[in-house]
Coordinates of C-alpha atoms in Angstrom, one line a residue:
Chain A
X1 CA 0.0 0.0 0.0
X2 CA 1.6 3.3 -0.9
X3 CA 0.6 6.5 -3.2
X4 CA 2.4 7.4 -6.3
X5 CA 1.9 11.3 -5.7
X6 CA 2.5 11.6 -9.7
X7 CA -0.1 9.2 -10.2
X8 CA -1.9 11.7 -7.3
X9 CA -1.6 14.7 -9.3
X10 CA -2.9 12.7 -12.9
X11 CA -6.0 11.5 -11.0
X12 CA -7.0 15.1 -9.4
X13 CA -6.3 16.3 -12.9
X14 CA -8.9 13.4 -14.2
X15 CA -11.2 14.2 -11.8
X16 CA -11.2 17.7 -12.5
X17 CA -11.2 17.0 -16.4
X18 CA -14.4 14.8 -15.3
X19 CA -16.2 17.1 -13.5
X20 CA -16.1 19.9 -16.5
X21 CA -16.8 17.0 -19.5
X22 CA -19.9 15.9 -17.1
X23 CA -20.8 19.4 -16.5
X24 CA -20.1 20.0 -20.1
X25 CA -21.9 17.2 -21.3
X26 CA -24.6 15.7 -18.5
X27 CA -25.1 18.0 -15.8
X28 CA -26.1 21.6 -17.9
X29 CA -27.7 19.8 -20.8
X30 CA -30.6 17.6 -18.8
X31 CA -30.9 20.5 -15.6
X32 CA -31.4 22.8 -18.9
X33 CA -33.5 20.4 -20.3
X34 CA -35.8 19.5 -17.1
X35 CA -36.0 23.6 -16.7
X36 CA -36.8 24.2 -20.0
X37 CA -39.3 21.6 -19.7
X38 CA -40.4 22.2 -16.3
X39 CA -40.9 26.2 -18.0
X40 CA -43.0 25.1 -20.7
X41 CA -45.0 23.2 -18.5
X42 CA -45.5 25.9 -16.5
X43 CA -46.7 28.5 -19.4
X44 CA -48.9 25.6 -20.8
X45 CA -50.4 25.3 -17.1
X46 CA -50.8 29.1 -17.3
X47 CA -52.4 29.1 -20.6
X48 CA -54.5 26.2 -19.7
X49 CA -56.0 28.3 -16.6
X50 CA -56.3 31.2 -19.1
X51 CA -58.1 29.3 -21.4
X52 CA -60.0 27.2 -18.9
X53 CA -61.2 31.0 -17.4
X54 CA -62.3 32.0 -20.9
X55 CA -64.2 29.0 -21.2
X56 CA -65.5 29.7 -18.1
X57 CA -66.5 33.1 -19.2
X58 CA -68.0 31.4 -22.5
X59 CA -70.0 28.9 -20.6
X60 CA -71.6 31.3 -19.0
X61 CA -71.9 33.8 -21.5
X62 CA -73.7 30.6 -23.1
X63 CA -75.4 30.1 -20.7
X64 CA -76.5 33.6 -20.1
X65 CA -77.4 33.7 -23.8
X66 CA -79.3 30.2 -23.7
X67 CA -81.5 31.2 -20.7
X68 CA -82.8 34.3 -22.3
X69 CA -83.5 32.4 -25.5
X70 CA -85.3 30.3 -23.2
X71 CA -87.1 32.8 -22.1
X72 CA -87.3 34.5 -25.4
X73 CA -88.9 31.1 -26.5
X74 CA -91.0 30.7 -23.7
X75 CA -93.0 34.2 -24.3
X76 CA -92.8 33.7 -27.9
X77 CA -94.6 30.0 -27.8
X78 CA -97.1 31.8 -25.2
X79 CA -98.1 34.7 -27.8
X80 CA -98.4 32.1 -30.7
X81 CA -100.7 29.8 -28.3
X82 CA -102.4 32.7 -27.5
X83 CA -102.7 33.9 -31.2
X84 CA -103.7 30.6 -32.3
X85 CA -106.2 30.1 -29.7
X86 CA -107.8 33.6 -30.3
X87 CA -107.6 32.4 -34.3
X88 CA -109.3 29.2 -33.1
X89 CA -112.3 30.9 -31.1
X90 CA -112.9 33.7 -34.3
X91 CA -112.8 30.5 -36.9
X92 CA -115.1 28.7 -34.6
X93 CA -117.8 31.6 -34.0
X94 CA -117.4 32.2 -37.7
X95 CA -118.0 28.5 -38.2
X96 CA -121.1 28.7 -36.0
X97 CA -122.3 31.9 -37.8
X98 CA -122.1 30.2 -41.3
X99 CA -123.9 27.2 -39.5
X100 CA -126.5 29.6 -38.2
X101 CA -126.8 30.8 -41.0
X102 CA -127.0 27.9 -43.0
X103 CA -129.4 26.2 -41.1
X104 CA -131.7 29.5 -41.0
X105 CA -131.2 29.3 -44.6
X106 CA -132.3 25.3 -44.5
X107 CA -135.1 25.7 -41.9
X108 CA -136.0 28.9 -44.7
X109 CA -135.8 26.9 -47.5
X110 CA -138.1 24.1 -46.1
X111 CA -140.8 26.0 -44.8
X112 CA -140.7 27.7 -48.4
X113 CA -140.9 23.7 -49.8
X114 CA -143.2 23.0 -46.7
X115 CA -145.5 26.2 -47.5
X116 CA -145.5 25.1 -51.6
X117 CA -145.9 22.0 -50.6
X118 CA -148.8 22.2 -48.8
X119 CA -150.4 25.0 -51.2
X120 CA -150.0 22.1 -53.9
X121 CA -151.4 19.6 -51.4
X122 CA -154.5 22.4 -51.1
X123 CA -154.6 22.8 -54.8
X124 CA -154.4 19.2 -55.0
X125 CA -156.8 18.2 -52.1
X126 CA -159.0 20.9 -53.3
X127 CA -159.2 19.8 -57.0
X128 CA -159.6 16.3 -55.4
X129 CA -162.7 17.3 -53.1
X130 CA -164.1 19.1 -56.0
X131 CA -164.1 16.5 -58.9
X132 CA -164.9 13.5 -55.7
X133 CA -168.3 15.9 -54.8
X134 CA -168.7 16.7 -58.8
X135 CA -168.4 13.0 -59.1
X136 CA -170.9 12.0 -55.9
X137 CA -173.2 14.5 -56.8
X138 CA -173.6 13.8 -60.8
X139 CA -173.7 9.4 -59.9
X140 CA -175.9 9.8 -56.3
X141 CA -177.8 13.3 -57.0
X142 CA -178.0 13.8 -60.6
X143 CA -176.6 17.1 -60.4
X144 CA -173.8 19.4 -60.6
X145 CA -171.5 21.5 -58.4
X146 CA -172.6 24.8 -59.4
X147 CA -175.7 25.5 -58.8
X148 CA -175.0 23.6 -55.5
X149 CA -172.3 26.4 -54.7
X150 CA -174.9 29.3 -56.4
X151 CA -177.2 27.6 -53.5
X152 CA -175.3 28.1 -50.7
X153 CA -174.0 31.3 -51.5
X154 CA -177.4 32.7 -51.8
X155 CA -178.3 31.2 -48.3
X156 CA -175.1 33.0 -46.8
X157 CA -176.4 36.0 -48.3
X158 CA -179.4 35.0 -46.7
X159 CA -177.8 34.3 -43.2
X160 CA -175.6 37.6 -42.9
X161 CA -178.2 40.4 -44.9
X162 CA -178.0 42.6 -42.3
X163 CA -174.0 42.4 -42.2
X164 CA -174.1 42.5 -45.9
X165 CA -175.5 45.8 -46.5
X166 CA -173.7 47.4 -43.9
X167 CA -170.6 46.3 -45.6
X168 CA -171.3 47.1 -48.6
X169 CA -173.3 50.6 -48.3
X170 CA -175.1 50.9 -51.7
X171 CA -173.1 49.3 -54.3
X172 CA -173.9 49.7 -58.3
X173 CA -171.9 46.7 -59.6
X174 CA -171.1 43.3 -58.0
X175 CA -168.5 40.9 -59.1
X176 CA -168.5 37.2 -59.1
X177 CA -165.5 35.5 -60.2
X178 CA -165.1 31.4 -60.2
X179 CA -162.3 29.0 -61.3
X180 CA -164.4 28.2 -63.9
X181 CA -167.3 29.7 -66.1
X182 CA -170.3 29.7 -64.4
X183 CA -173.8 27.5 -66.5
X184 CA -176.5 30.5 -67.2
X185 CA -178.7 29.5 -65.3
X186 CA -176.6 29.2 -61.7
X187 CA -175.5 33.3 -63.0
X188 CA -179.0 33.8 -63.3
X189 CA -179.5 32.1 -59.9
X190 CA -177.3 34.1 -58.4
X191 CA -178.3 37.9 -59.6
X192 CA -181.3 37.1 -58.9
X193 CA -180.6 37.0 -55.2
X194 CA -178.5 39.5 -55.4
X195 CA -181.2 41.9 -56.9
X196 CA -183.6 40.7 -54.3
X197 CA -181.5 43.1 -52.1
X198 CA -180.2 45.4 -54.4
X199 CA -182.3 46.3 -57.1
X200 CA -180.7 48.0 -59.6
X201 CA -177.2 46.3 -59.1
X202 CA -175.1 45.0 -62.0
X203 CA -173.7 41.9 -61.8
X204 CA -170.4 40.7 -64.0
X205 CA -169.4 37.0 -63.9
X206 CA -165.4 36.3 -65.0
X207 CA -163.2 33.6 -64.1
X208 CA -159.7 33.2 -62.9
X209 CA -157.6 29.9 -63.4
X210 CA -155.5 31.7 -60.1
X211 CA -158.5 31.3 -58.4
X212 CA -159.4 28.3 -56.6
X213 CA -162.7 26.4 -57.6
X214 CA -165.2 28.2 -55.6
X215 CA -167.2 31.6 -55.9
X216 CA -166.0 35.0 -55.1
X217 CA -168.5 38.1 -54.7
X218 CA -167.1 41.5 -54.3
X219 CA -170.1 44.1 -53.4
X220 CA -169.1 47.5 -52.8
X221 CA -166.7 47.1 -50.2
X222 CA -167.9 43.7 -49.1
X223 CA -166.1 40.6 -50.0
X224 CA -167.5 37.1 -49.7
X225 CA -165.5 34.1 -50.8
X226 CA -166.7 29.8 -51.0
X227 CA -164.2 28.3 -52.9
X228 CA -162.5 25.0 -51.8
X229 CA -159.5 26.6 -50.4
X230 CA -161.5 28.8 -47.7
X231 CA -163.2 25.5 -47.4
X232 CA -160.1 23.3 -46.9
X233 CA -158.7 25.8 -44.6
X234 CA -161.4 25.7 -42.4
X235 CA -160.8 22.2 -41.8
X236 CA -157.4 23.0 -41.2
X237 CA -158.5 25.0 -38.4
X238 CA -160.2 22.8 -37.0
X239 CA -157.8 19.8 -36.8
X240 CA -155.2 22.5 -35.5
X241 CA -158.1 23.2 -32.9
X242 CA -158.4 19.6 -31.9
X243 CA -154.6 18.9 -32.1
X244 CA -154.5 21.7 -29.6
X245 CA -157.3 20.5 -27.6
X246 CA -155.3 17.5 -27.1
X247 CA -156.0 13.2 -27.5
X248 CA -158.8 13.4 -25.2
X249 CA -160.5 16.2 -27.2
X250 CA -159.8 14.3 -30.4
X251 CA -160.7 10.8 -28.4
X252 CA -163.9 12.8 -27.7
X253 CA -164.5 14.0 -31.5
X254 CA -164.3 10.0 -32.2
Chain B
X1 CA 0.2 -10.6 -7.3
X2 CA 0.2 -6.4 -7.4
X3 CA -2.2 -4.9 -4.4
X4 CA -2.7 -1.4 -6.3
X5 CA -3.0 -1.2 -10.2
X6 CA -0.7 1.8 -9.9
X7 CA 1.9 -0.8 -10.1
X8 CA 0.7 -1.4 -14.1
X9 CA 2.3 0.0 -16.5
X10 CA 0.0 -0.4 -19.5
X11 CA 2.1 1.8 -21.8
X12 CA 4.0 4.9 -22.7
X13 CA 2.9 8.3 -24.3
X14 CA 6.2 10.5 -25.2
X15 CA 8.0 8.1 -23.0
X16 CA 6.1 9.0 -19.7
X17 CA 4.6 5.5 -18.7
X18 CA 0.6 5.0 -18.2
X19 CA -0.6 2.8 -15.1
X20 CA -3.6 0.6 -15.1
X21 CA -5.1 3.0 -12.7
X22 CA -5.2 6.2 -14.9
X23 CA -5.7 3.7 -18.2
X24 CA -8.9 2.7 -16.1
X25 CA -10.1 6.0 -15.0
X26 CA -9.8 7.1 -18.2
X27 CA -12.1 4.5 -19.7
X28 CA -14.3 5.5 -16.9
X29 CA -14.2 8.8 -17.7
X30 CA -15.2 8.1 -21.5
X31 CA -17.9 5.5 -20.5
X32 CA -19.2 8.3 -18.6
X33 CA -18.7 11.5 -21.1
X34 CA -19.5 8.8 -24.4
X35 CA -22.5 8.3 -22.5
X36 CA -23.8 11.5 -21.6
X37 CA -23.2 13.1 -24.9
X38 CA -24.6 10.5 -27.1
X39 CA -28.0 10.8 -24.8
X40 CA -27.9 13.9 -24.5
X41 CA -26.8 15.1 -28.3
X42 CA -30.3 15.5 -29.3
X43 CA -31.9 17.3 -26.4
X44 CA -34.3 20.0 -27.2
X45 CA -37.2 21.2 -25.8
X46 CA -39.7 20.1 -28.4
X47 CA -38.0 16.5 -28.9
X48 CA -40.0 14.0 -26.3
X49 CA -37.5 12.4 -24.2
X50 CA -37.1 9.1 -24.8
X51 CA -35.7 6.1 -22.0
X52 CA -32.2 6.9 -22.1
X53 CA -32.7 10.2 -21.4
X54 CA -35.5 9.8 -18.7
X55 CA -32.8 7.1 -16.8
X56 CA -30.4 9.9 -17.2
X57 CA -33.0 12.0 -15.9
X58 CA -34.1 10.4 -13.0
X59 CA -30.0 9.8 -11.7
X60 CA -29.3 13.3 -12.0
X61 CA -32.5 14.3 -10.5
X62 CA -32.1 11.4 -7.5
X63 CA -28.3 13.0 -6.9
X64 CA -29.6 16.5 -7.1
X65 CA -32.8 16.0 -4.6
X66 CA -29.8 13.8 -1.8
X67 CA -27.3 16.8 -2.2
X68 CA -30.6 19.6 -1.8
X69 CA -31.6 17.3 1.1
X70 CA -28.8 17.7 2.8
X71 CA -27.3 21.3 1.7
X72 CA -31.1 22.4 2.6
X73 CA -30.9 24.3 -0.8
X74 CA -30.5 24.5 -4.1
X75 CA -27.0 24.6 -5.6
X76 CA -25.8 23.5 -9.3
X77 CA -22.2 23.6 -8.1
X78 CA -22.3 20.7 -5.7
X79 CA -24.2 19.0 -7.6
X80 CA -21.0 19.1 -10.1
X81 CA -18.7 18.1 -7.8
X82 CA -20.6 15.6 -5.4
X83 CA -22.5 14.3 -8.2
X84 CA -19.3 13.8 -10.8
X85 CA -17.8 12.0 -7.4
X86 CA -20.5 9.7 -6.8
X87 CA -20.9 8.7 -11.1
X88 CA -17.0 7.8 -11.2
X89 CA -16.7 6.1 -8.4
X90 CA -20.2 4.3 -8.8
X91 CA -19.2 3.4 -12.8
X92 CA -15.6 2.5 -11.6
X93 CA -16.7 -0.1 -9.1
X94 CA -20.0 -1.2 -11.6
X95 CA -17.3 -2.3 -14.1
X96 CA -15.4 -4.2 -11.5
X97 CA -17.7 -7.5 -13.4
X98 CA -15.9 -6.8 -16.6
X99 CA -13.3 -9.2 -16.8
X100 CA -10.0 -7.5 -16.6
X101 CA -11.1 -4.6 -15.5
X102 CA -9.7 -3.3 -12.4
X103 CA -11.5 -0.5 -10.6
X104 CA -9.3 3.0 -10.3
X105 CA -11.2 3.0 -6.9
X106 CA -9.1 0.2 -5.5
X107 CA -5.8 2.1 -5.9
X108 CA -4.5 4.8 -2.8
X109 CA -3.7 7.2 -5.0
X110 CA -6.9 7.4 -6.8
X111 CA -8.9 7.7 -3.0
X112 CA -6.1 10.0 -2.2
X113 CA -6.7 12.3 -5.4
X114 CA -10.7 12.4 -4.5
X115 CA -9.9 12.7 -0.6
X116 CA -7.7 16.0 -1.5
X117 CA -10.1 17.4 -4.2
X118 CA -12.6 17.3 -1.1
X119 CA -10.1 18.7 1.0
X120 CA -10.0 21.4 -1.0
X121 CA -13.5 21.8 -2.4
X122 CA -14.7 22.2 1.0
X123 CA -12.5 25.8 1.8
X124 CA -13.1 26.6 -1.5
X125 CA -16.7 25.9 -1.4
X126 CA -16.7 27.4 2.3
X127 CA -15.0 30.9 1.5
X128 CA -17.0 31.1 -1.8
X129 CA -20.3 31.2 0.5
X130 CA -19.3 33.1 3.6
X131 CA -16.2 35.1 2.6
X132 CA -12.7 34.7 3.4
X133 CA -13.3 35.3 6.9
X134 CA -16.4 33.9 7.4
X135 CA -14.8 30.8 6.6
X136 CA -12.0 31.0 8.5
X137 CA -13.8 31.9 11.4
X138 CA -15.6 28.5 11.7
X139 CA -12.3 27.5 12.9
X140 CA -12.2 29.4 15.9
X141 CA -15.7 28.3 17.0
X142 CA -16.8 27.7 19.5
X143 CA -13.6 29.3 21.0
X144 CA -10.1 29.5 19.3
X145 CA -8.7 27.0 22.3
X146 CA -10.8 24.3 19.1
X147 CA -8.6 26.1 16.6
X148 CA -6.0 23.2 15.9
X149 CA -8.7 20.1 16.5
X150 CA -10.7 21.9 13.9
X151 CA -7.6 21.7 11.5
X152 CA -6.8 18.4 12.7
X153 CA -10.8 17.0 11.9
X154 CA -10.6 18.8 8.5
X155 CA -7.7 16.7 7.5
X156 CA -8.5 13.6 9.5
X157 CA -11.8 13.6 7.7
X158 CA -10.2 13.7 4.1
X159 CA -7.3 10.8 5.3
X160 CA -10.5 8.8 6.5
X161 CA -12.6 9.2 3.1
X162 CA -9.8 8.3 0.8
X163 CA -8.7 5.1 3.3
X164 CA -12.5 4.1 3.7
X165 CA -12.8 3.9 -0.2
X166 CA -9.7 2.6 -1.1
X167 CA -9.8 -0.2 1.9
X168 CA -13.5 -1.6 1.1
X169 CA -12.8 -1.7 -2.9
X170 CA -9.3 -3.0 -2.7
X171 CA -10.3 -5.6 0.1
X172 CA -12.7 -6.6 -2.6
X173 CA -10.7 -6.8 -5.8
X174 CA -7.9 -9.0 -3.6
X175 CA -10.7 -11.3 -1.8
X176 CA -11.8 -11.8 -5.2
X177 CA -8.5 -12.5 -6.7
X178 CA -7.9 -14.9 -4.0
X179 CA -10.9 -17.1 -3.9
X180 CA -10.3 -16.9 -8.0
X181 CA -7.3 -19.1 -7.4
X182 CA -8.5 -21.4 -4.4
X183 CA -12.0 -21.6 -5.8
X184 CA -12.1 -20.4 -9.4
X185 CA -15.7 -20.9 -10.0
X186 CA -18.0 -20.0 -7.5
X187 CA -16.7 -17.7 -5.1
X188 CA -15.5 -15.2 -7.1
X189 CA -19.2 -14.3 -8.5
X190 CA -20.2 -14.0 -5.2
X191 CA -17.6 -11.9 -4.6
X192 CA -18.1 -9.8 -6.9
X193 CA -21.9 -9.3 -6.4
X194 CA -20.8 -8.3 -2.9
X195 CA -18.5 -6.1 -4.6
X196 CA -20.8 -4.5 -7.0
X197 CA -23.3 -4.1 -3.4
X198 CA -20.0 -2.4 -1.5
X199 CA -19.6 -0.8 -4.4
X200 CA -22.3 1.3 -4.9
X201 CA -22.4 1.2 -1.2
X202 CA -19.0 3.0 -1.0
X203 CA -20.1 5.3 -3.8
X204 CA -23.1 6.9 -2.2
X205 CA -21.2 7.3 1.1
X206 CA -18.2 9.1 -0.7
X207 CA -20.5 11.6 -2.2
X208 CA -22.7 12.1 0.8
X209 CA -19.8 12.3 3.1
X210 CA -18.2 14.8 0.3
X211 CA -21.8 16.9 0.5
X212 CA -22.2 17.1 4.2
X213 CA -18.9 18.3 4.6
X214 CA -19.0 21.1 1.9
X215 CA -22.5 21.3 3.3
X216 CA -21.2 22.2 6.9
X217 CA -18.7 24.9 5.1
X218 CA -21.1 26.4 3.6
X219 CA -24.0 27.1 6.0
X220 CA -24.5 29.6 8.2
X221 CA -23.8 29.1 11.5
X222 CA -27.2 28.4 13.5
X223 CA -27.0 28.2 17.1
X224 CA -30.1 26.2 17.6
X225 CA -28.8 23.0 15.3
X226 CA -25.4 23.2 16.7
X227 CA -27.0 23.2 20.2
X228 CA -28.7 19.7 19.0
X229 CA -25.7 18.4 17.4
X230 CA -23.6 18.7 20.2
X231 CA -26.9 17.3 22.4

């Protein structure tokens, strides 16, 4: 065991010569290295908070911007429900005016078809009942309508006289009109009765196919009718009495 | 059979003759520099680092976070010094399992050369942090009656690192030479595993014995861990 002192002063020059290559060639470049790193790190970190702050700031922004779309959304849906029910109520009360209307127009239309109906069914009853008694009289009586309605007519006269003159003060023509032309001798019939009351009186027959069959005597201001349609309506009047009288009243009539 | 490689002469340059133990340090030394530069050649910022350079890394980092451990602060010089310490001697005993190879470690004069470049780093390093007289005025302390055991410790402490190292390594490398001739093939692998454990072993105390004396040079005299050292 001894020391070579040259061998000394070689190592301590080694060593030192170690220590500068190392510091050379480990030492500066990885420290430089890790604090270059350890730097970058650090910026990234600082840009990540940056960046996570603006995001932060965006989110809420966002969410800032989202809510009052929300809310924007939320009124906007509200006025369009409320527009499209107020659409709604004016399309349904016009719907249920045309209805109204409509159906006044319908319930119109058939009591015009209702009313022409049953003036055809009186036209048609009444032309019945006239040819039915032209026909019963001519095969049971031997004998026509006419003078049958000349007949009556003078009894009526007959019956209201009094009623007759008043009404028709002092007349110088009378009229008779019938559906059809009256024989000579039921004209005859009938001026005479009327002359029986007033004397000097003019009487003119004429017809009218408007008219219903039937006689019609205007006298002055008087008007008397018998013609199948006052007839018929009279019978109307009476089953609208007894349908108002109720089934015991018609129960009674059978 | 030669105790200390110093003995060696592996060759001449200009007539000036080369021993094993500066042939060996010097392969040391380029194993070490060869190395470093061929990790560290491509070392950039924006270049990932690969494995190499992580294990490089992580060494340089583990000897940097012992020597801030102990020096209670950050300092790049030490870490030069203490740090180049512990690689060579760590490398030099590592490649005692190379057949052939005899560690620079196991000669005097290499212990010697480390034990005086502490010697003097530690005044050096001492002065440079307090002053001239700062330094020198840890000598006197705690009262100048401690002035020559202060001088004899600082030596003492330099003889004992460089006979420490050179005693474990060399026992080593002759135990091991030994057995190789009464048992040639067995003992000597054990041997040298123990070796390679004393090795590293030796390494880390060097260093750390190298730091904590600088260390004490260099910090500032506080009354309160002096009062517990002493305790």
């Amino acid at each position: 065991m001894s020391i070579d002192w040259i061998t000394v002063a070689a190592q301590l020059a080694n060593f030192l010569a170690l220590v500068w290559l190392l510091k050379r060639f480990l030492y500066r470049p990885i420290l430089d290295g890790i604090d270059a790193r350890e730097a970058e790190i650090s910026e990234r970190m600082q840009v990540a908070v940056h960046a996570k702050e603006k995001a932060r700031a965006a989110e809420a922004d966002y969410r800032a911007q989202l809510s009052t779309l929300q809310s924007e959304q939320a009124s906007a849906t509200e006025a369009v429900l409320r527009k499209a029910e107020e659409e709604k109520n004016a399309l349904l009360a016009e719907a249920h005016d045309r209805v109204e209307r409509e159906r006044a127009a319908w319930a119109a239309h058939l009591n015009d078809e209702a009313r022409a109906f049953t003036a055809k069914m009186h036209r048609a009853g009444g032309h019945a009942l006239l040819e039915l008694t032209r026909k019963a009289l001519t095969d049971l009586a031997d004998d026509t309508l006419e003078p049958r309605i000349a007949a009556h007519l003078g009894r009526k006269i007959a019956a209201m006289d009094t009623e007759l003159q008043r009404a028709a003060g002092k007349p110088d023509e009378a009229l008779v009109t019938s559906h059809e032309a009256l024989p000579r001798s039921v004209q005859g019939e009938i001026s005479a009765t009327l002359r029986e009351r007033f004397p000097d009186l003019n009487v003119r027959f004429e017809t009218s196919a408007a008219m219903a069959p039937g006689l019609s005597l205007s006298l002055g201001g008087a008007q008397l009718s018998w013609t199948v349609d006052t007839y018929i309506d009279g019978l109307d009047a009476l089953m609208a009495d007894q349908l108002a009288s109720g089934p015991d009243a018609m129960g009674g009539a059978r | 059979m030669t105790l200390s490689p110093d003995e060696t002469i592996m060759f001449m340059i200009w007539g000036i003759p080369v021993n094993a133990t500066i042939f060996y340090t010097w392969i040391v030394m380029a194993v070490l520099t060869g190395a470093s530069m061929l990790i560290t050649r491509n070392l950039r910022p924006d270049v990932p680092p690969n494995r190499w350079r992580t294990a490089l890394e992580v060494i340089v980092q583990g000897i940097q976070s012992q020597i801030e451990e102990i020096s209670q602060g950050p300092s790049r010089h030490l870490l030069y010094f203490a740090g180049t310490l512990f690689l060579f001697v760590a490398v030099s005993n590592l490649l005692l399992v190379v057949p052939g190879f005899e560690p620079p470690t196991s000669s005097l004069s290499t212990t010697t050369a480390l034990a005086l470049s502490v010697l003097v780093a530690v005044p050096l390093f001492g002065i440079t942090s307090r002053g001239l007289g700062g330094y020198f005025k840890t000598y006197l302390e705690p009262s100048f009656i401690m002035l020559p055991f202060n001088i004899i410790s600082e030596f003492s402490r330099g003889i004992s690192l460089a006979i420490r190292l050179y005693g474990n390594i060399m026992s080593g490398a002759v135990i091991a030479a030994i057995l190789l001739t009464v048992a040639p093939f067995f003992f000597p692998v054990v041997m040298d595993l123990l070796g390679l454990l004393t090795g590293m072993i030796q390494a880390y105390i060097f260093a750390i014995l190298a730091t904590v004396y600088i260390s004490s040079a260099t910090k500032p005299a506080n009354p309160s861990t002096t009062q517990k050292d002493n305790s």
